[in-house]
């Protein structure tokens, strides 16, 4: 397979900036997109185009230059105005598309001004890509913030190779219908040669929306890969469930610093089993629902008092958007409530950590945890589920996973699936997980580890590029 020169485009570059004690600092951007794509660019090289925030400065450029030092890829940052950041990122991306695509339409704020900025900033990204790339490069655009970049580029470079991957779910026509700009978004997406989505369900939903809202297109092909012919040409649509760098997590989990840290954690918790939750602070992750279910569990299964602890790690996200600030308060209230109701001297049932934790620490907690409790209300994939399994080199943990996470169709081979809205069901699943015998834990975990090892991030990239090659070959036949 020939590997093209890659220009990767995402809303953020993998380093974000903040000022601490008057000093500008760069830290890894949080979220699944960076976790999955960074290892690829490290192997493959290329250019990463994305926003570096709202303020350019020589200091930022210096941090980026140092960060790309040993990397085979380079950054091509662009900078947004405060007004663009507020209307494009916080507004259209995160107050409209994010809730709508996660089936939470009642949380949308369909402000028409946001749309103006979405179009404008997508054109700005297209300008930056044009400047950073050559006509033969493969331009690979990522995620829901950038659904119109390809349209702008296609107008300027009709022969460009344009691919897209959507990291979040694609909703059904009943939900998508609420978007005032529904037809425009779909038509503009068809400027790509290839559109990848996370699951078969997302693929079916996207095809169903095209049938409903852009009836002029012709759709052919089978479930695996559909071809849509529109005024822009041919667009291939296929599901490519994203993954992690399995070997990196697997190996780091057996490193000396991680094993030392696991020992410390185990010494502290002694004969208490650990359940873990790891999430960006986002209402789609079902954190309040999980805390309520944990409270229900402690109330109804008193035999587990002093026998289980939930370590809930939350990384701050999208601070400044009102829904996210409300969620932070709600989570804090629930943690206090459950701990207030059940804590005893020597046992606090919820250990709440609100910050980004280093990779060694995260993997040590995964490794030490008997159960991972993932209760997303809806999730594109949920890489935490895959990271937990990859860190479990001794195959001794249980994954309790929301049936509404994109990871569920794959990980059902070993996970206990739950409906996150059903606290009785989640409570029963937790009981089952904590009481599961070692042989069953092992059998289930080995199945999941096998699957993730086979379908890791490098396989994901190869499948995507192979589909792209086939798409190019088919386009030639039809031209
Ligand atoms: P999303 O893409 O919606 O953020 P994912 O579960 O797919 O959700 O990915 C989240 C990523 O963020 C994972 O790689 C996870 O390890 C990382 N992460 C989540 N919480 C933290 C935290 N507190 N500290 C460090 N990394 C975190
Ligand atoms: O997976 C969805 C996503 O928006 C990714 O693009 C990113 O990994 C993560 O959530 C973090 O979001 P943000 O960049 O808005 O902090």
Tab-separated table of C-alpha atoms in Angstrom, residues 19-370:
chain	number	residue	atom	x	y	z
A	19	UNK	CA	-1.107	30.645	31.607
A	20	UNK	CA	-0.044	29.614	35.118
A	21	UNK	CA	1.424	32.195	37.486
A	22	UNK	CA	1.894	34.549	34.539
A	23	UNK	CA	3.821	31.919	32.551
A	24	UNK	CA	2.554	30.394	29.316
A	25	UNK	CA	2.565	26.583	29.417
A	26	UNK	CA	1.826	23.925	26.816
A	27	UNK	CA	0.182	20.660	27.911
A	28	UNK	CA	-1.239	17.677	26.005
A	29	UNK	CA	-4.755	18.375	24.710
A	30	UNK	CA	-7.297	16.075	26.351
A	31	UNK	CA	-9.663	13.713	24.590
A	32	UNK	CA	-9.839	10.652	22.418
A	33	UNK	CA	-8.899	12.317	19.144
A	34	UNK	CA	-5.415	13.167	20.353
A	35	UNK	CA	-4.919	9.811	22.126
A	36	UNK	CA	-5.670	7.946	18.930
A	37	UNK	CA	-4.125	10.151	16.234
A	38	UNK	CA	-0.864	11.219	17.834
A	39	UNK	CA	0.757	7.759	17.726
A	40	UNK	CA	-0.137	7.570	14.034
A	41	UNK	CA	1.549	10.822	13.117
A	42	UNK	CA	4.549	9.840	15.218
A	43	UNK	CA	5.017	6.790	12.985
A	44	UNK	CA	3.863	8.294	9.744
A	45	UNK	CA	5.010	11.923	9.796
A	46	UNK	CA	3.154	14.768	8.140
A	47	UNK	CA	1.634	18.074	9.112
A	48	UNK	CA	-0.987	18.672	11.802
A	49	UNK	CA	-3.202	21.696	11.107
A	50	UNK	CA	-5.352	22.871	14.013
A	51	UNK	CA	-6.173	25.713	16.303
A	52	UNK	CA	-3.510	26.799	18.766
A	53	UNK	CA	-6.039	28.915	20.688
A	54	UNK	CA	-6.882	32.585	20.477
A	55	UNK	CA	-3.482	34.188	20.846
A	56	UNK	CA	-0.416	33.765	18.703
A	57	UNK	CA	2.914	34.688	20.289
A	58	UNK	CA	6.630	33.977	19.875
A	59	UNK	CA	6.392	31.944	23.119
A	60	UNK	CA	3.716	29.663	21.635
A	61	UNK	CA	5.780	29.163	18.485
A	62	UNK	CA	8.800	28.326	20.653
A	63	UNK	CA	6.859	25.714	22.672
A	64	UNK	CA	5.570	24.139	19.452
A	65	UNK	CA	9.007	24.108	17.880
A	66	UNK	CA	10.453	22.376	20.939
A	67	UNK	CA	7.545	19.905	21.026
A	68	UNK	CA	8.014	18.926	17.387
A	69	UNK	CA	11.791	18.576	17.974
A	70	UNK	CA	12.089	14.770	17.703
A	71	UNK	CA	8.724	14.181	16.100
A	72	UNK	CA	8.541	13.338	12.421
A	73	UNK	CA	5.523	15.635	12.080
A	74	UNK	CA	5.198	19.397	12.253
A	75	UNK	CA	2.485	21.712	13.509
A	76	UNK	CA	0.742	24.283	11.320
A	77	UNK	CA	-1.325	26.175	13.896
A	78	UNK	CA	-3.951	28.762	13.143
A	79	UNK	CA	-5.415	31.171	15.658
A	80	UNK	CA	-9.035	32.198	16.184
A	81	UNK	CA	-10.353	35.499	17.450
A	82	UNK	CA	-12.205	35.440	20.787
A	83	UNK	CA	-15.422	36.010	18.849
A	84	UNK	CA	-14.724	33.058	16.542
A	85	UNK	CA	-13.798	30.808	19.456
A	86	UNK	CA	-16.997	31.711	21.248
A	87	UNK	CA	-19.401	31.364	18.292
A	88	UNK	CA	-17.745	28.612	16.264
A	89	UNK	CA	-16.271	26.366	18.994
A	90	UNK	CA	-18.379	26.961	22.092
A	91	UNK	CA	-21.474	27.899	20.082
A	92	UNK	CA	-22.071	25.931	16.890
A	93	UNK	CA	-19.742	23.010	17.629
A	94	UNK	CA	-20.526	22.482	21.290
A	95	UNK	CA	-23.987	23.950	21.859
A	96	UNK	CA	-25.521	22.583	18.658
A	97	UNK	CA	-23.685	19.740	16.922
A	98	UNK	CA	-22.294	18.060	20.055
A	99	UNK	CA	-25.614	17.662	21.915
A	100	UNK	CA	-27.634	16.970	18.743
A	101	UNK	CA	-25.316	14.241	17.459
A	102	UNK	CA	-25.418	12.658	20.936
A	103	UNK	CA	-29.252	12.512	20.754
A	104	UNK	CA	-29.635	15.277	23.369
A	105	UNK	CA	-31.596	17.708	21.232
A	106	UNK	CA	-33.209	19.472	24.189
A	107	UNK	CA	-29.743	20.772	25.147
A	108	UNK	CA	-29.220	22.532	21.797
A	109	UNK	CA	-29.117	26.293	21.396
A	110	UNK	CA	-29.854	26.880	17.700
A	111	UNK	CA	-28.564	30.456	17.586
A	112	UNK	CA	-28.346	31.537	13.883
A	113	UNK	CA	-25.277	33.651	14.618
A	114	UNK	CA	-23.370	30.483	15.482
A	115	UNK	CA	-23.939	29.179	11.948
A	116	UNK	CA	-22.427	32.290	10.366
A	117	UNK	CA	-19.268	31.728	12.384
A	118	UNK	CA	-19.187	27.995	11.691
A	119	UNK	CA	-19.076	28.685	7.947
A	120	UNK	CA	-16.553	31.471	8.384
A	121	UNK	CA	-14.149	29.499	10.600
A	122	UNK	CA	-14.392	26.403	8.404
A	123	UNK	CA	-13.239	28.621	5.495
A	124	UNK	CA	-10.415	29.879	7.692
A	125	UNK	CA	-9.308	26.295	8.334
A	126	UNK	CA	-9.454	25.651	4.574
A	127	UNK	CA	-7.141	28.659	4.023
A	128	UNK	CA	-4.681	27.257	6.561
A	129	UNK	CA	-4.782	23.797	4.959
A	130	UNK	CA	-4.242	25.260	1.513
A	131	UNK	CA	-1.217	27.128	2.750
A	132	UNK	CA	0.271	24.115	4.576
A	133	UNK	CA	-0.276	21.492	1.858
A	134	UNK	CA	0.638	20.636	-1.734
A	135	UNK	CA	-1.930	19.511	-4.311
A	136	UNK	CA	-0.879	15.822	-4.111
A	137	UNK	CA	-1.122	15.512	-0.333
A	138	UNK	CA	-3.791	13.488	1.383
A	139	UNK	CA	-5.882	15.894	3.426
A	140	UNK	CA	-7.504	14.094	6.312
A	141	UNK	CA	-10.050	16.197	8.176
A	142	UNK	CA	-11.319	15.152	11.602
A	143	UNK	CA	-14.510	15.589	13.496
A	144	UNK	CA	-17.692	17.550	13.788
A	145	UNK	CA	-16.166	21.005	14.155
A	146	UNK	CA	-14.867	20.856	10.572
A	147	UNK	CA	-17.631	19.448	8.377
A	148	UNK	CA	-17.380	22.258	5.792
A	149	UNK	CA	-13.613	22.511	5.281
A	150	UNK	CA	-13.622	20.049	2.367
A	151	UNK	CA	-16.265	22.003	0.470
A	152	UNK	CA	-14.083	25.141	0.531
A	153	UNK	CA	-11.005	23.176	-0.507
A	154	UNK	CA	-12.837	21.325	-3.299
A	155	UNK	CA	-13.877	24.656	-4.841
A	156	UNK	CA	-10.221	25.696	-4.983
A	157	UNK	CA	-8.612	22.336	-5.786
A	158	UNK	CA	-11.123	20.125	-7.625
A	159	UNK	CA	-8.683	17.174	-7.790
A	160	UNK	CA	-7.656	17.216	-4.112
A	161	UNK	CA	-7.681	13.980	-2.098
A	162	UNK	CA	-10.029	14.690	0.789
A	163	UNK	CA	-10.973	12.291	3.563
A	164	UNK	CA	-13.002	12.784	6.730
A	165	UNK	CA	-13.431	10.904	9.974
A	166	UNK	CA	-16.243	11.620	12.411
A	167	UNK	CA	-15.240	10.764	15.989
A	168	UNK	CA	-18.725	11.269	17.448
A	169	UNK	CA	-21.973	9.422	16.617
A	170	UNK	CA	-24.125	10.342	13.617
A	171	UNK	CA	-27.786	10.713	14.666
A	172	UNK	CA	-30.887	9.194	13.087
A	173	UNK	CA	-33.004	11.293	10.660
A	174	UNK	CA	-35.609	12.035	13.387
A	175	UNK	CA	-32.950	13.788	15.451
A	176	UNK	CA	-30.874	15.255	12.619
A	177	UNK	CA	-34.056	16.805	11.170
A	178	UNK	CA	-33.993	19.388	13.983
A	179	UNK	CA	-30.838	21.027	12.593
A	180	UNK	CA	-31.886	24.158	10.679
A	181	UNK	CA	-28.834	23.754	8.377
A	182	UNK	CA	-29.258	20.006	7.874
A	183	UNK	CA	-29.188	19.917	4.088
A	184	UNK	CA	-26.183	22.220	3.757
A	185	UNK	CA	-24.108	20.179	6.185
A	186	UNK	CA	-24.872	16.936	4.337
A	187	UNK	CA	-24.180	18.383	0.900
A	188	UNK	CA	-20.876	19.852	2.085
A	189	UNK	CA	-19.811	16.544	3.642
A	190	UNK	CA	-20.136	14.988	0.194
A	191	UNK	CA	-17.148	17.050	-0.958
A	192	UNK	CA	-14.994	14.287	0.612
A	193	UNK	CA	-13.825	11.231	-1.317
A	194	UNK	CA	-14.152	9.083	1.792
A	195	UNK	CA	-16.155	9.557	4.987
A	196	UNK	CA	-15.343	7.289	7.912
A	197	UNK	CA	-17.661	6.910	10.899
A	198	UNK	CA	-17.279	4.892	14.083
A	199	UNK	CA	-19.960	2.190	13.851
A	200	UNK	CA	-22.360	0.447	11.482
A	201	UNK	CA	-25.192	2.310	13.187
A	202	UNK	CA	-23.574	5.704	12.422
A	203	UNK	CA	-23.118	4.640	8.821
A	204	UNK	CA	-26.765	3.604	8.516
A	205	UNK	CA	-27.890	6.869	10.118
A	206	UNK	CA	-25.798	9.004	7.760
A	207	UNK	CA	-27.111	7.124	4.716
A	208	UNK	CA	-30.696	7.445	6.000
A	209	UNK	CA	-30.227	11.211	6.498
A	210	UNK	CA	-28.868	11.570	2.965
A	211	UNK	CA	-31.905	9.717	1.597
A	212	UNK	CA	-34.266	11.981	3.564
A	213	UNK	CA	-32.655	15.399	3.148
A	214	UNK	CA	-30.657	15.186	-0.104
A	215	UNK	CA	-32.959	12.996	-2.221
A	216	UNK	CA	-31.106	13.880	-5.438
A	217	UNK	CA	-28.113	11.655	-4.521
A	218	UNK	CA	-27.749	8.105	-5.804
A	219	UNK	CA	-26.695	5.539	-3.217
A	220	UNK	CA	-25.258	2.131	-4.033
A	221	UNK	CA	-23.161	-0.577	-2.373
A	222	UNK	CA	-23.666	-2.876	0.537
A	223	UNK	CA	-23.500	-2.477	4.270
A	224	UNK	CA	-19.728	-2.535	4.444
A	225	UNK	CA	-19.066	0.342	2.081
A	226	UNK	CA	-21.715	2.581	0.550
A	227	UNK	CA	-21.105	4.867	-2.412
A	228	UNK	CA	-22.980	8.132	-2.777
A	229	UNK	CA	-22.987	9.925	-6.116
A	230	UNK	CA	-23.733	13.640	-5.861
A	231	UNK	CA	-22.973	16.850	-7.712
A	232	UNK	CA	-19.461	16.697	-6.162
A	233	UNK	CA	-18.754	13.204	-7.518
A	234	UNK	CA	-18.435	9.927	-5.604
A	235	UNK	CA	-18.164	9.647	-1.832
A	236	UNK	CA	-17.452	6.346	-0.136
A	237	UNK	CA	-18.975	5.943	3.366
A	238	UNK	CA	-17.776	3.220	5.715
A	239	UNK	CA	-17.512	2.390	9.430
A	240	UNK	CA	-13.983	2.230	10.883
A	241	UNK	CA	-14.174	1.776	14.697
A	242	UNK	CA	-11.255	3.785	16.067
A	243	UNK	CA	-8.826	2.280	18.540
A	244	UNK	CA	-5.728	2.843	20.635
A	245	UNK	CA	-2.057	1.986	20.446
A	246	UNK	CA	-2.598	-1.350	22.209
A	247	UNK	CA	1.089	-2.227	22.462
A	248	UNK	CA	1.995	1.125	24.001
A	249	UNK	CA	-0.623	0.744	26.792
A	250	UNK	CA	0.166	-2.960	27.230
A	251	UNK	CA	3.885	-2.358	27.609
A	252	UNK	CA	3.628	0.721	29.779
A	253	UNK	CA	1.365	-1.246	32.103
A	254	UNK	CA	4.231	-3.616	32.941
A	255	UNK	CA	6.868	-0.885	33.344
A	256	UNK	CA	8.625	-0.488	36.693
A	257	UNK	CA	7.101	2.916	37.625
A	258	UNK	CA	3.580	1.649	36.887
A	259	UNK	CA	4.084	-1.587	38.846
A	260	UNK	CA	5.475	0.388	41.820
A	261	UNK	CA	2.489	2.686	41.747
A	262	UNK	CA	0.044	-0.254	41.535
A	263	UNK	CA	1.698	-1.724	44.610
A	264	UNK	CA	1.221	1.558	46.512
A	265	UNK	CA	-2.428	1.755	45.513
A	266	UNK	CA	-3.068	-1.876	46.478
A	267	UNK	CA	-1.342	-1.413	49.824
A	268	UNK	CA	-3.616	1.523	50.572
A	269	UNK	CA	-6.842	-0.133	49.451
A	270	UNK	CA	-5.861	-3.533	50.862
A	271	UNK	CA	-8.939	-5.810	50.569
A	272	UNK	CA	-11.192	-3.133	49.090
A	273	UNK	CA	-12.055	-3.709	45.421
A	274	UNK	CA	-11.614	-0.708	43.149
A	275	UNK	CA	-14.065	0.407	40.496
A	276	UNK	CA	-12.788	3.171	38.206
A	277	UNK	CA	-14.394	5.837	36.029
A	278	UNK	CA	-12.247	8.043	33.743
A	279	UNK	CA	-13.884	10.771	31.700
A	280	UNK	CA	-13.696	14.243	30.287
A	281	UNK	CA	-16.204	16.315	32.219
A	282	UNK	CA	-19.008	15.966	29.691
A	283	UNK	CA	-22.727	15.346	30.127
A	284	UNK	CA	-22.593	12.630	27.442
A	285	UNK	CA	-20.374	10.503	29.709
A	286	UNK	CA	-23.184	9.821	32.190
A	287	UNK	CA	-21.127	10.779	35.281
A	288	UNK	CA	-24.101	11.917	37.430
A	289	UNK	CA	-26.011	8.810	36.343
A	290	UNK	CA	-23.026	6.654	37.406
A	291	UNK	CA	-22.721	8.367	40.794
A	292	UNK	CA	-26.452	7.921	41.409
A	293	UNK	CA	-26.224	4.256	40.419
A	294	UNK	CA	-23.260	3.823	42.767
A	295	UNK	CA	-25.289	5.417	45.570
A	296	UNK	CA	-28.173	3.063	44.751
A	297	UNK	CA	-25.750	0.117	44.819
A	298	UNK	CA	-24.396	1.025	48.271
A	299	UNK	CA	-27.921	1.552	49.588
A	300	UNK	CA	-29.167	-1.794	48.295
A	301	UNK	CA	-26.092	-4.011	48.644
A	302	UNK	CA	-24.835	-3.178	52.161
A	303	UNK	CA	-22.563	-6.224	52.142
A	304	UNK	CA	-20.250	-4.152	49.929
A	305	UNK	CA	-19.769	-1.361	52.492
A	306	UNK	CA	-16.035	-1.036	53.184
A	307	UNK	CA	-15.486	-3.550	50.370
A	308	UNK	CA	-15.536	-1.284	47.317
A	309	UNK	CA	-14.260	2.164	46.352
A	310	UNK	CA	-15.042	4.134	43.196
A	311	UNK	CA	-12.085	6.155	41.887
A	312	UNK	CA	-13.685	8.739	39.627
A	313	UNK	CA	-11.151	10.684	37.558
A	314	UNK	CA	-12.513	13.644	35.654
A	315	UNK	CA	-10.505	15.876	33.353
A	316	UNK	CA	-11.782	19.460	33.029
A	317	UNK	CA	-13.302	20.137	29.613
A	318	UNK	CA	-14.948	23.016	27.731
A	319	UNK	CA	-14.853	25.299	30.742
A	320	UNK	CA	-16.829	28.451	30.033
A	321	UNK	CA	-19.788	26.693	28.361
A	322	UNK	CA	-22.706	27.013	30.849
A	323	UNK	CA	-23.825	23.344	30.610
A	324	UNK	CA	-20.334	22.194	31.524
A	325	UNK	CA	-20.102	24.517	34.523
A	326	UNK	CA	-23.488	23.230	35.733
A	327	UNK	CA	-22.295	19.658	35.296
A	328	UNK	CA	-19.210	20.299	37.426
A	329	UNK	CA	-21.409	21.515	40.271
A	330	UNK	CA	-23.779	18.560	39.858
A	331	UNK	CA	-20.934	16.026	39.995
A	332	UNK	CA	-19.444	17.683	43.098
A	333	UNK	CA	-22.859	17.679	44.773
A	334	UNK	CA	-23.406	13.990	44.075
A	335	UNK	CA	-19.925	12.961	45.235
A	336	UNK	CA	-20.477	14.845	48.499
A	337	UNK	CA	-23.962	13.386	48.848
A	338	UNK	CA	-22.898	9.747	48.403
A	339	UNK	CA	-19.774	10.150	50.541
A	340	UNK	CA	-21.789	11.966	53.216
A	341	UNK	CA	-24.347	9.159	53.317
A	342	UNK	CA	-21.948	6.197	53.453
A	343	UNK	CA	-18.420	7.188	54.561
A	344	UNK	CA	-17.036	5.718	57.753
A	345	UNK	CA	-13.715	6.316	59.467
A	346	UNK	CA	-11.192	4.522	57.210
A	347	UNK	CA	-13.529	4.187	54.202
A	348	UNK	CA	-14.640	6.904	51.765
A	349	UNK	CA	-16.627	5.261	48.951
A	350	UNK	CA	-15.870	7.793	46.170
A	351	UNK	CA	-12.347	9.022	45.584
A	352	UNK	CA	-12.882	12.006	43.261
A	353	UNK	CA	-9.979	13.411	41.206
A	354	UNK	CA	-10.667	16.512	39.107
A	355	UNK	CA	-7.611	17.071	36.915
A	356	UNK	CA	-5.660	15.559	34.040
A	357	UNK	CA	-3.456	12.778	35.377
A	358	UNK	CA	-0.154	11.650	33.805
A	359	UNK	CA	-0.238	8.532	31.622
A	360	UNK	CA	1.761	6.377	34.127
A	361	UNK	CA	-0.692	7.226	36.910
A	362	UNK	CA	-3.727	6.579	34.695
A	363	UNK	CA	-2.416	3.175	33.628
A	364	UNK	CA	-1.531	2.266	37.223
A	365	UNK	CA	-5.100	3.034	38.272
A	366	UNK	CA	-6.495	0.977	35.374
A	367	UNK	CA	-4.205	-1.884	36.347
A	368	UNK	CA	-5.149	-1.705	40.008
A	369	UNK	CA	-8.881	-1.477	39.314
A	370	UNK	CA	-11.045	-4.601	39.561
